[in-house]
Coordinates of C-alpha atoms and ligand atoms in Angstrom, one line a residue:
M1 CA -53.1 -32.9 -12.0
T2 CA -50.4 -35.5 -11.4
M3 CA -46.8 -34.2 -11.2
D4 CA -45.2 -36.4 -13.7
W5 CA -46.6 -35.0 -17.0
Y6 CA -43.0 -34.3 -17.9
W7 CA -42.4 -38.1 -18.3
K8 CA -45.3 -38.6 -20.6
S9 CA -44.7 -39.2 -24.2
A10 CA -45.6 -36.5 -26.8
S11 CA -48.5 -38.7 -28.1
E12 CA -49.9 -39.0 -24.6
I13 CA -49.6 -35.3 -23.9
S14 CA -51.2 -34.3 -27.2
A15 CA -54.0 -36.8 -26.8
A16 CA -54.7 -35.5 -23.3
V17 CA -54.6 -31.9 -24.4
R18 CA -56.8 -32.5 -27.4
S19 CA -59.4 -34.3 -25.3
G20 CA -59.4 -31.7 -22.6
V21 CA -58.0 -33.9 -19.8
V22 CA -55.3 -31.4 -19.2
S23 CA -54.5 -27.9 -20.5
A24 CA -51.4 -27.0 -22.5
S25 CA -50.7 -24.4 -19.8
D26 CA -50.7 -27.0 -17.0
I27 CA -48.3 -29.2 -19.1
T28 CA -46.1 -26.2 -19.6
E29 CA -46.0 -25.3 -15.9
A30 CA -45.1 -28.9 -15.0
Q31 CA -42.4 -28.9 -17.5
L32 CA -40.9 -25.6 -16.4
R33 CA -40.8 -26.8 -12.8
R34 CA -39.0 -30.0 -14.0
I35 CA -36.4 -27.8 -15.7
D36 CA -36.0 -25.7 -12.6
E37 CA -35.5 -28.9 -10.6
V38 CA -32.9 -30.7 -12.7
D39 CA -31.3 -28.4 -15.3
G40 CA -28.9 -27.0 -12.7
R41 CA -27.2 -30.4 -12.8
I42 CA -27.7 -31.3 -16.5
D43 CA -27.3 -27.9 -18.2
A44 CA -29.1 -28.9 -21.3
Y45 CA -30.8 -25.5 -21.8
T46 CA -28.8 -22.6 -23.2
Q47 CA -31.9 -20.4 -23.4
R48 CA -35.1 -20.7 -21.5
W49 CA -38.1 -19.2 -23.1
D50 CA -40.6 -19.4 -20.2
D51 CA -42.7 -16.4 -21.4
T52 CA -42.8 -17.7 -24.9
A53 CA -43.7 -21.2 -23.7
R54 CA -46.5 -19.8 -21.5
A55 CA -47.8 -17.6 -24.4
M56 CA -47.8 -20.5 -26.8
A57 CA -49.6 -22.8 -24.4
A58 CA -52.2 -20.1 -23.7
K59 CA -52.8 -19.8 -27.4
V60 CA -53.4 -23.5 -27.7
D61 CA -55.8 -23.5 -24.7
K62 CA -57.6 -20.5 -26.2
K63 CA -58.0 -22.4 -29.5
A64 CA -59.4 -25.4 -27.6
S65 CA -61.8 -23.2 -25.6
R66 CA -63.2 -21.8 -28.9
G67 CA -63.8 -25.4 -30.0
E68 CA -61.2 -25.3 -32.7
A69 CA -59.4 -28.6 -33.7
L70 CA -55.9 -28.8 -32.2
G71 CA -52.8 -29.9 -34.0
P72 CA -51.0 -33.3 -33.6
L73 CA -48.5 -31.8 -31.2
A74 CA -51.0 -29.9 -29.1
G75 CA -49.2 -28.7 -25.9
V76 CA -46.1 -30.9 -26.5
P77 CA -43.1 -29.3 -24.9
V78 CA -40.1 -29.0 -27.3
G79 CA -36.5 -28.0 -27.0
L80 CA -34.7 -26.7 -30.1
K81 CA -31.1 -27.1 -31.0
E82 CA -29.1 -23.9 -31.0
L83 CA -28.5 -24.0 -34.8
L84 CA -32.2 -23.8 -35.8
C85 CA -33.1 -20.3 -36.8
T86 CA -35.8 -18.8 -34.5
R87 CA -37.2 -15.3 -34.4
V88 CA -37.6 -15.8 -30.6
G89 CA -34.3 -15.6 -28.7
K90 CA -30.9 -16.1 -30.3
T91 CA -29.5 -18.6 -32.8
T92 CA -25.9 -18.9 -31.5
C93 CA -24.8 -22.3 -32.9
A94 CA -23.1 -22.5 -29.5
S95 CA -20.4 -20.2 -30.9
K96 CA -18.9 -16.9 -29.7
M97 CA -19.2 -16.0 -33.4
L98 CA -23.0 -15.9 -33.2
E99 CA -23.3 -15.0 -29.5
H100 CA -25.6 -12.1 -30.2
F101 CA -27.2 -13.3 -33.5
R102 CA -30.9 -13.0 -33.8
S103 CA -32.5 -14.6 -36.8
P104 CA -35.0 -12.5 -38.7
Y105 CA -37.0 -15.7 -39.6
D106 CA -38.0 -19.1 -38.3
A107 CA -36.6 -22.4 -39.8
T108 CA -39.3 -24.3 -41.7
V109 CA -39.3 -27.1 -39.1
V110 CA -39.9 -24.5 -36.4
K111 CA -42.8 -23.1 -38.2
R112 CA -44.3 -26.5 -38.8
L113 CA -44.0 -27.4 -35.1
E114 CA -45.7 -24.2 -34.2
A115 CA -48.5 -24.8 -36.7
A116 CA -48.9 -28.3 -35.1
D117 CA -49.5 -26.5 -31.7
A118 CA -46.3 -27.5 -30.0
V119 CA -44.9 -25.3 -27.2
F120 CA -41.2 -24.2 -27.3
L121 CA -39.4 -24.3 -24.0
G122 CA -36.2 -22.8 -25.4
K123 CA -32.9 -23.8 -27.0
V124 CA -30.5 -26.6 -26.1
N125 CA -26.8 -27.0 -26.1
M126 CA -24.6 -28.5 -28.9
D127 CA -21.0 -28.7 -30.1
E128 CA -20.0 -25.4 -31.8
F129 CA -21.5 -25.4 -35.3
A130 CA -22.4 -29.1 -34.7
M131 CA -18.8 -30.2 -34.9
G132 CA -18.1 -32.8 -32.3
S133 CA -19.4 -35.9 -30.5
S134 CA -19.5 -34.9 -26.9
T135 CA -20.9 -31.3 -26.7
E136 CA -17.6 -30.4 -25.1
N137 CA -17.0 -28.1 -28.1
S138 CA -19.8 -25.8 -27.0
A139 CA -18.6 -22.2 -26.4
I140 CA -21.5 -21.8 -24.0
K141 CA -21.2 -24.5 -21.4
V142 CA -20.9 -28.2 -20.6
T143 CA -23.9 -30.4 -20.7
R144 CA -23.9 -33.6 -18.6
N145 CA -25.3 -37.0 -19.2
P146 CA -28.4 -37.7 -17.0
W147 CA -27.3 -41.3 -16.5
N148 CA -24.0 -40.3 -15.1
L149 CA -23.1 -36.6 -14.5
K150 CA -19.4 -37.3 -14.9
C151 CA -20.0 -38.4 -18.5
V152 CA -20.7 -36.6 -21.8
P153 CA -24.2 -36.6 -23.4
G154 CA -22.7 -37.3 -26.8
G155 CA -22.8 -34.8 -29.6
S156 CA -23.3 -32.7 -31.4
S157 CA -27.0 -32.7 -30.3
G158 CA -26.0 -33.4 -26.7
G159 CA -28.4 -30.8 -25.2
S160 CA -31.3 -32.3 -27.1
A161 CA -30.5 -35.9 -25.9
A162 CA -29.9 -34.9 -22.3
A163 CA -33.0 -32.8 -22.2
V164 CA -35.2 -35.6 -23.6
S165 CA -33.6 -38.2 -21.4
A166 CA -33.9 -36.1 -18.2
G167 CA -37.6 -35.3 -18.7
E168 CA -36.8 -31.7 -19.6
C169 CA -38.9 -31.8 -22.8
A170 CA -41.0 -34.4 -24.6
I171 CA -39.2 -34.0 -27.9
S172 CA -36.3 -32.1 -29.2
L173 CA -35.1 -31.3 -32.7
G174 CA -31.5 -32.0 -33.5
S175 CA -29.4 -32.2 -36.7
D176 CA -27.3 -35.0 -38.0
T177 CA -24.4 -34.5 -40.4
G178 CA -22.4 -37.6 -39.4
G179 CA -24.3 -39.0 -36.4
S180 CA -25.2 -36.0 -34.3
I181 CA -28.8 -37.1 -33.6
R182 CA -28.2 -40.9 -33.4
Q183 CA -25.0 -40.9 -31.3
P184 CA -26.2 -38.6 -28.5
A185 CA -29.5 -40.5 -28.5
C186 CA -27.6 -43.7 -28.0
L187 CA -25.4 -42.3 -25.2
C188 CA -28.4 -40.8 -23.3
G189 CA -30.8 -43.7 -23.8
C190 CA -33.3 -42.1 -26.1
V191 CA -34.6 -42.5 -29.7
G192 CA -33.1 -40.4 -32.4
I193 CA -33.8 -40.6 -36.1
K194 CA -31.9 -39.1 -39.0
P195 CA -34.3 -39.0 -41.9
T196 CA -33.3 -39.6 -45.6
Y197 CA -31.4 -36.6 -47.1
G198 CA -34.2 -34.4 -48.5
R199 CA -37.0 -35.7 -46.3
V200 CA -36.9 -32.6 -44.0
S201 CA -36.4 -29.0 -45.2
R202 CA -33.1 -27.6 -44.1
Y203 CA -34.3 -24.0 -44.5
G204 CA -33.2 -22.2 -41.4
L205 CA -30.8 -24.8 -40.3
V206 CA -27.4 -23.1 -40.1
A207 CA -25.4 -25.1 -42.5
F208 CA -22.4 -27.3 -41.5
A209 CA -22.0 -29.7 -44.5
S210 CA -24.9 -29.2 -46.9
S211 CA -24.8 -32.5 -48.7
L212 CA -25.0 -34.4 -45.4
D213 CA -27.0 -32.3 -42.9
Q214 CA -30.5 -33.4 -42.0
I215 CA -32.9 -32.3 -39.1
G216 CA -34.6 -34.9 -37.1
P217 CA -36.2 -35.6 -33.7
L218 CA -34.9 -37.0 -30.4
T219 CA -37.7 -38.6 -28.4
R220 CA -38.3 -41.1 -25.6
T221 CA -40.5 -43.4 -27.8
V222 CA -40.4 -44.5 -31.4
E223 CA -44.1 -43.4 -31.7
D224 CA -43.1 -39.9 -30.8
A225 CA -40.4 -39.9 -33.5
A226 CA -43.0 -40.9 -36.0
L227 CA -45.4 -38.3 -34.8
T228 CA -42.8 -35.6 -35.1
L229 CA -41.8 -36.7 -38.5
N230 CA -45.4 -36.5 -39.7
V231 CA -45.2 -32.8 -38.8
I232 CA -41.7 -31.8 -40.0
C233 CA -41.3 -33.9 -43.2
G234 CA -42.2 -32.8 -46.7
R235 CA -41.4 -30.6 -49.6
D236 CA -40.5 -27.0 -48.9
E237 CA -40.2 -24.3 -51.6
M238 CA -37.4 -22.7 -49.6
D239 CA -35.1 -25.8 -49.8
A240 CA -34.4 -27.0 -53.3
T241 CA -33.0 -30.3 -52.0
S242 CA -36.2 -31.1 -50.1
A243 CA -37.9 -34.1 -51.8
D244 CA -41.2 -33.7 -53.5
L245 CA -42.6 -36.9 -52.2
P246 CA -45.8 -37.5 -50.3
V247 CA -45.3 -37.8 -46.5
P248 CA -46.9 -41.0 -45.3
D249 CA -48.6 -41.3 -41.9
F250 CA -45.5 -42.6 -40.0
T251 CA -47.5 -43.4 -36.9
G252 CA -49.7 -45.6 -39.0
A253 CA -46.7 -47.7 -39.9
L254 CA -46.2 -48.8 -36.3
T255 CA -48.2 -52.0 -36.5
G256 CA -47.7 -55.5 -37.4
D257 CA -44.7 -57.8 -36.8
V258 CA -41.3 -58.6 -38.2
R259 CA -42.1 -62.0 -39.6
G260 CA -40.2 -62.5 -42.8
L261 CA -38.3 -59.2 -42.5
R262 CA -34.7 -59.6 -43.5
I263 CA -32.3 -57.9 -41.2
G264 CA -28.7 -57.6 -42.4
L265 CA -25.7 -57.5 -40.0
P266 CA -22.7 -55.9 -41.7
K267 CA -19.7 -58.1 -40.8
E268 CA -17.5 -55.0 -40.7
Y269 CA -19.5 -53.6 -37.8
F270 CA -18.9 -56.4 -35.4
T271 CA -15.1 -56.3 -35.0
E272 CA -12.8 -55.5 -32.0
A273 CA -13.6 -51.9 -32.5
L274 CA -17.0 -52.6 -30.9
S275 CA -16.9 -52.7 -27.1
E276 CA -18.1 -55.8 -25.4
P277 CA -21.2 -54.5 -23.7
M278 CA -22.4 -52.9 -26.9
R279 CA -21.8 -56.1 -28.8
E280 CA -23.7 -58.2 -26.2
R281 CA -26.7 -55.9 -26.0
I282 CA -27.0 -55.6 -29.8
E283 CA -26.7 -59.3 -30.2
Q284 CA -29.5 -59.8 -27.7
A285 CA -31.6 -57.3 -29.6
V286 CA -31.0 -59.2 -32.9
D287 CA -32.0 -62.4 -31.1
A288 CA -35.3 -60.8 -30.2
Y289 CA -35.9 -60.1 -33.8
R290 CA -34.9 -63.6 -34.8
A291 CA -37.2 -65.1 -32.1
N292 CA -40.1 -63.2 -33.6
G293 CA -39.7 -64.5 -37.1
A294 CA -37.2 -62.1 -38.7
E295 CA -34.6 -63.6 -40.9
I296 CA -31.0 -62.5 -40.0
V297 CA -28.5 -62.4 -42.8
E298 CA -24.9 -61.4 -42.9
V299 CA -24.1 -58.5 -45.3
S300 CA -20.8 -56.8 -46.2
L301 CA -20.0 -53.1 -46.4
P302 CA -16.4 -53.4 -47.5
C303 CA -15.8 -49.7 -48.0
S304 CA -16.7 -48.9 -44.3
E305 CA -13.1 -48.7 -43.4
Y306 CA -12.8 -45.5 -45.6
A307 CA -15.9 -43.9 -44.2
I308 CA -14.2 -41.8 -41.5
A309 CA -11.5 -40.5 -43.9
V310 CA -14.1 -39.7 -46.6
Y311 CA -16.4 -38.0 -44.2
Y312 CA -13.7 -35.8 -42.6
I313 CA -12.7 -34.6 -46.1
I314 CA -16.1 -33.9 -47.4
C315 CA -17.6 -32.4 -44.2
T316 CA -14.6 -30.1 -43.7
A317 CA -14.6 -29.0 -47.3
E318 CA -18.2 -28.1 -47.2
A319 CA -17.8 -26.5 -43.7
S320 CA -15.0 -24.3 -44.9
A321 CA -17.3 -23.0 -47.7
N322 CA -20.3 -22.6 -45.5
L323 CA -18.5 -20.9 -42.6
A324 CA -16.7 -18.4 -44.9
R325 CA -19.7 -16.1 -44.4
F326 CA -18.8 -15.5 -40.8
D327 CA -16.2 -12.9 -41.5
G328 CA -17.3 -10.1 -39.3
V329 CA -18.7 -8.1 -42.1
R330 CA -22.4 -8.8 -42.3
Y331 CA -23.1 -10.7 -39.1
G332 CA -21.3 -12.4 -36.4
F333 CA -18.5 -11.2 -34.1
R334 CA -16.3 -8.4 -35.4
H335 CA -13.1 -7.8 -33.5
P336 CA -13.1 -4.4 -31.9
E337 CA -9.4 -3.8 -32.4
A338 CA -9.1 -4.6 -36.1
K339 CA -7.8 -1.6 -38.0
T340 CA -7.6 -2.9 -41.6
M341 CA -10.0 -5.1 -43.5
Q342 CA -7.5 -8.0 -43.5
D343 CA -7.1 -7.7 -39.8
M344 CA -10.9 -7.7 -39.4
Y345 CA -11.2 -11.1 -41.1
V346 CA -8.3 -12.7 -39.4
M347 CA -8.8 -11.3 -35.9
S348 CA -12.6 -11.8 -35.9
K349 CA -12.4 -15.4 -37.0
S350 CA -9.4 -16.3 -34.8
A351 CA -11.1 -14.8 -31.7
A352 CA -14.6 -16.1 -32.3
F353 CA -14.2 -19.7 -33.6
G354 CA -13.2 -22.4 -31.2
P355 CA -10.3 -24.8 -31.9
E356 CA -12.3 -27.6 -33.5
V357 CA -14.1 -25.2 -35.9
R358 CA -10.8 -23.6 -36.8
R359 CA -9.3 -27.0 -37.4
R360 CA -12.2 -28.0 -39.7
I361 CA -12.0 -24.8 -41.7
M362 CA -8.2 -25.2 -42.2
L363 CA -8.6 -28.9 -43.2
G364 CA -11.4 -28.1 -45.5
T365 CA -9.6 -25.2 -47.2
Y366 CA -6.6 -27.5 -47.6
V367 CA -8.5 -30.4 -49.3
L368 CA -10.1 -28.0 -51.7
S369 CA -7.0 -26.1 -52.6
S370 CA -5.5 -26.4 -56.1
G371 CA -3.0 -29.2 -56.1
Y372 CA -4.7 -31.1 -53.4
Y373 CA -8.3 -31.1 -54.7
D374 CA -7.9 -34.2 -56.8
A375 CA -6.0 -36.1 -54.2
Y376 CA -8.4 -35.4 -51.4
Y377 CA -11.8 -33.9 -52.3
L378 CA -12.3 -35.6 -55.6
K379 CA -11.0 -38.9 -54.4
A380 CA -13.3 -38.7 -51.4
Q381 CA -16.3 -38.0 -53.6
K382 CA -15.5 -41.2 -55.6
V383 CA -15.2 -43.3 -52.5
R384 CA -18.4 -41.8 -51.2
A385 CA -20.1 -43.2 -54.4
L386 CA -18.6 -46.6 -53.6
I387 CA -19.9 -46.5 -50.0
K388 CA -23.4 -45.9 -51.4
K389 CA -22.9 -48.8 -53.8
D390 CA -22.0 -51.1 -50.8
F391 CA -25.4 -50.2 -49.3
D392 CA -27.2 -50.8 -52.6
A393 CA -25.7 -54.3 -52.8
A394 CA -26.4 -55.0 -49.1
F395 CA -30.1 -54.0 -49.5
E396 CA -30.5 -56.6 -52.2
K397 CA -30.0 -59.2 -49.5
C398 CA -31.9 -57.5 -46.7
D399 CA -34.6 -54.9 -45.9
V400 CA -33.1 -53.3 -42.8
I401 CA -29.5 -53.2 -41.6
A402 CA -28.8 -53.4 -37.9
G403 CA -25.7 -52.6 -36.0
P404 CA -24.3 -50.4 -33.2
T405 CA -24.8 -46.7 -33.1
S406 CA -21.5 -46.0 -31.3
P407 CA -18.4 -48.1 -30.5
T408 CA -18.7 -47.4 -26.8
A409 CA -21.2 -46.2 -24.3
S410 CA -20.8 -42.6 -22.9
F411 CA -17.3 -41.6 -21.6
E412 CA -16.0 -39.1 -19.1
F413 CA -15.4 -35.5 -19.8
G414 CA -11.9 -34.9 -21.2
A415 CA -11.5 -38.6 -22.2
K416 CA -11.2 -37.8 -25.9
S417 CA -11.2 -34.0 -26.1
D418 CA -7.4 -33.7 -26.4
N419 CA -7.3 -36.2 -29.3
P420 CA -9.4 -35.1 -32.2
L421 CA -8.8 -38.4 -34.1
E422 CA -10.1 -40.5 -31.2
M423 CA -13.2 -38.3 -31.0
Y424 CA -13.7 -38.7 -34.8
L425 CA -13.7 -42.5 -34.3
S426 CA -16.9 -42.2 -32.2
D427 CA -18.6 -41.6 -35.6
I428 CA -17.5 -44.8 -37.2
Y429 CA -20.9 -46.4 -37.4
T430 CA -23.0 -43.4 -38.1
I431 CA -21.3 -41.4 -40.9
S432 CA -21.9 -44.0 -43.7
V433 CA -25.6 -43.4 -43.4
N434 CA -25.1 -39.7 -44.1
L435 CA -22.6 -40.3 -46.9
A436 CA -25.1 -42.7 -48.6
T437 CA -28.1 -40.3 -47.8
L438 CA -30.0 -43.1 -46.0
P439 CA -32.4 -42.9 -43.0
G440 CA -31.0 -44.2 -39.7
I441 CA -32.4 -44.5 -36.2
S442 CA -30.9 -45.3 -32.9
I443 CA -33.0 -47.0 -30.3
P444 CA -32.1 -48.0 -26.7
C445 CA -31.4 -51.6 -26.1
G446 CA -30.1 -51.9 -22.6
L447 CA -27.5 -50.6 -20.1
T448 CA -23.9 -51.5 -19.5
D449 CA -22.9 -52.9 -16.1
A450 CA -22.0 -49.3 -15.2
G451 CA -25.5 -48.2 -15.9
L452 CA -24.9 -46.4 -19.2
P453 CA -27.3 -46.7 -22.1
V454 CA -26.5 -48.8 -25.2
G455 CA -28.1 -48.1 -28.5
M456 CA -28.8 -50.1 -31.6
Q457 CA -28.8 -48.5 -35.0
L458 CA -31.2 -49.5 -37.8
M459 CA -30.7 -48.3 -41.4
A460 CA -33.0 -48.6 -44.4
R461 CA -33.1 -47.6 -48.1
P462 CA -33.8 -44.0 -48.9
F463 CA -37.3 -42.8 -48.0
E464 CA -38.1 -46.1 -46.2
E465 CA -38.6 -44.4 -42.8
E466 CA -41.9 -46.2 -42.4
L467 CA -40.1 -49.6 -42.4
L468 CA -37.4 -48.2 -40.2
L469 CA -39.8 -46.9 -37.6
K470 CA -41.9 -50.1 -37.8
T471 CA -38.9 -52.2 -37.2
A472 CA -37.7 -50.0 -34.3
H473 CA -41.1 -49.9 -32.8
F474 CA -41.5 -53.7 -32.8
Y475 CA -38.3 -54.1 -30.8
E476 CA -39.2 -51.3 -28.4
Q477 CA -42.6 -53.0 -27.7
N478 CA -41.2 -56.5 -27.4
R479 CA -37.7 -56.2 -25.9
G480 CA -38.9 -57.6 -22.7
F481 CA -37.3 -55.1 -20.3
D482 CA -37.8 -51.6 -19.2
M483 CA -34.9 -49.1 -19.9
G484 CA -35.9 -47.4 -16.6
R485 CA -35.1 -43.7 -16.0
P486 CA -31.8 -42.0 -15.5
P487 CA -30.8 -41.8 -11.8
I488 CA -31.3 -38.1 -11.4
A489 CA -34.1 -37.5 -8.9
Ligands
LIG1 N1 -19.3 -36.0 -34.7 C1 -19.4 -35.7 -36.1 C2 -18.6 -34.5 -36.4 O1 -18.0 -34.0 -35.5 C3 -20.8 -35.5 -36.5 C4 -21.4 -34.2 -36.3 C5 -22.8 -34.0 -36.8 O2 -23.4 -35.0 -37.2 N2 -23.2 -32.8 -36.8 O3 -18.5 -34.0 -37.5

């Protein structure tokens, strides 16, 4: 067996396991050795489930030996974000609040991956309760970017992106409320897709902002993103917001060309806010589409300038309601010195939530409080509707919208962590997609001179993931250069 199975794509791995070329157990062992080798420097994993991984792989191999058909993710090694409920291990949300929390059930996506014969390697790091853009808000540890260990992996699904990019798993599930799949995928040079709101069940995803949250995969290839979506998408009785729509075969959409496809470039996305290397690489990518017969049109999203303000009102409002349950009564940290009930609430929350989470709860409580509700929350909801209208108008002129995922490539630790506003600006290009409930994907489109990945974001109309994936796949196959691998041995 060759040693580099850990660099293979999920589709290659599952094809090899299904045809008996390699066993799921061999894949798992190769993958665990890879983690042994590099995770000391990356620190993507917060929990390693070596025994679980071996048992899951053995189960797949046993199934194969009985001649049973294997699932579409047979033997594929997966890392799960810390906020997905799993019966195995803990579900900490990278917070001291849930440091010891064990979920009594599996999230629907976790069950579906298991039913598709995937193998779970463990859980990966994130910003506490998914609030952040650098994974520096994790209460567990710091995760480093495999392309430059001095730099952040992005966030909040930073552990997912770093693990995929460093060959520490083939696919990882993340969650995206305002960019948390796409932005870390961009910063770590991998593919990350946020499906349409409602495409994937949120049952068992610890809620941050329920009207924005979606689960999605981070992968090294567009095909693997499609393959994973085939497994995790679809109606779920346990999530009333999950859409009752048929799930197409997303991998089947990855054919054909882009002739006649209309790609819209929002003029508001190509301003001074966008750093030079990002602009250059994205323009090159757009040129590649043009050269292959796509029609490039300018579109306008005039309300984009309000997106950050709207997002940080709505997401904090929803977060303050969702996080109210962590009060030390039913689950989560309870302060040992609290003597009265009031003390228990105050002391438990103060001690167990990090500064960013406390800031969001306070902001959210403020924008929902009587007297301020109309001025902030209600106003934000109205502007959210206008942002959605902008997209409706833009999609009259084009089929797919292209732009940057992030204003800059990855940055050094500490560069933005003292200034929350500056950190919030990292989300400028990703949050509108959540506010408008659209699908969005980030795909690698080159490196800066400093060797850091650049990502392009593509957006489509609701439930048009097929078109999105097809467009992304076309570029991936025809970009004319290799992204290479991060310089960790
Ligand atoms: N960076 C954004 C935030 O801090 C997005 C987070 C996310 O998508 N979970 O809220």
